[in-house]
Amino acid sequence: MKFVKEEDEERRDYILQKDETTKKTSVFVIIMLIVLVIGVIASGIYFLKS
């Protein structure tokens, strides 16, 4: 089983495909994870001060 499939490859056993949709979705997920981590840190700081 291959982890990443190139766009022009003809195969069915892969997890991710190297295309524009996968890239956009990966960027979105990474940004949301960063926002969540910042939110957890900010709320932790806020509740420690009060």
Coordinates of N, CA, C and O in Angstrom, one line a residue, residues 3-24:
F3 N 1.5 5.4 0.5 CA 0.9 6.4 1.3 C 0.4 7.6 0.5 O -0.7 8.0 0.6
V4 N 1.2 8.1 -0.5 CA 0.8 9.2 -1.3 C 0.8 8.7 -2.8 O 1.8 8.2 -3.2
K5 N -0.2 9.0 -3.5 CA -0.3 8.7 -4.9 C -0.2 9.9 -5.8 O -0.8 11.0 -5.5
E6 N 0.6 9.8 -6.8 CA 0.8 10.9 -7.7 C -0.5 11.1 -8.5 O -1.3 10.1 -8.7
E7 N -0.7 12.3 -9.1 CA -2.0 12.5 -9.8 C -2.1 11.6 -11.0 O -3.2 11.2 -11.3
D8 N -1.0 11.4 -11.7 CA -1.1 10.6 -13.0 C -1.0 9.1 -12.8 O -1.0 8.4 -13.8
E9 N -0.8 8.6 -11.6 CA -0.6 7.2 -11.4 C -2.0 6.5 -11.5 O -3.0 7.0 -11.0
E10 N -2.0 5.3 -12.0 CA -3.2 4.5 -12.1 C -3.1 3.4 -11.1 O -2.6 2.3 -11.3
R11 N -3.5 3.6 -9.8 CA -3.5 2.6 -8.8 C -4.7 2.9 -7.8 O -5.1 4.0 -7.7
R12 N -5.1 1.9 -7.0 CA -6.2 2.1 -6.1 C -5.8 1.9 -4.7 O -6.6 2.2 -3.8
D13 N -4.6 1.5 -4.4 CA -4.2 1.2 -3.0 C -3.3 2.4 -2.5 O -2.1 2.3 -2.5
Y14 N -3.9 3.5 -2.1 CA -3.2 4.6 -1.6 C -4.0 5.2 -0.5 O -5.2 5.0 -0.4
I15 N -3.4 6.1 0.4 CA -4.1 6.7 1.5 C -4.4 8.2 1.1 O -5.5 8.6 1.2
L16 N -3.4 8.9 0.6 CA -3.6 10.3 0.1 C -3.2 10.4 -1.3 O -2.4 9.7 -1.8
Q17 N -3.9 11.4 -2.0 CA -3.6 11.6 -3.4 C -2.9 13.0 -3.5 O -3.3 13.9 -2.8
K18 N -1.9 13.1 -4.3 CA -1.2 14.3 -4.4 C -1.9 15.2 -5.5 O -1.6 15.1 -6.7
D19 N -2.9 15.9 -5.0 CA -3.6 16.8 -5.9 C -4.0 18.1 -5.2 O -3.7 18.3 -4.0
E20 N -4.7 19.0 -5.8 CA -5.0 20.3 -5.2 C -5.9 20.2 -4.1 O -5.8 20.9 -3.1
T21 N -6.9 19.3 -4.1 CA -7.9 19.1 -3.0 C -7.2 18.7 -1.7 O -7.4 19.2 -0.7
T22 N -6.3 17.7 -1.9 CA -5.6 17.2 -0.7 C -4.7 18.3 -0.1 O -4.6 18.5 1.1
K23 N -4.0 19.1 -0.9 CA -3.2 20.2 -0.4 C -4.0 21.2 0.3 O -3.6 21.7 1.4
K24 N -5.1 21.7 -0.3 CA -6.0 22.7 0.4 C -6.5 22.2 1.7 O -6.6 22.9 2.7

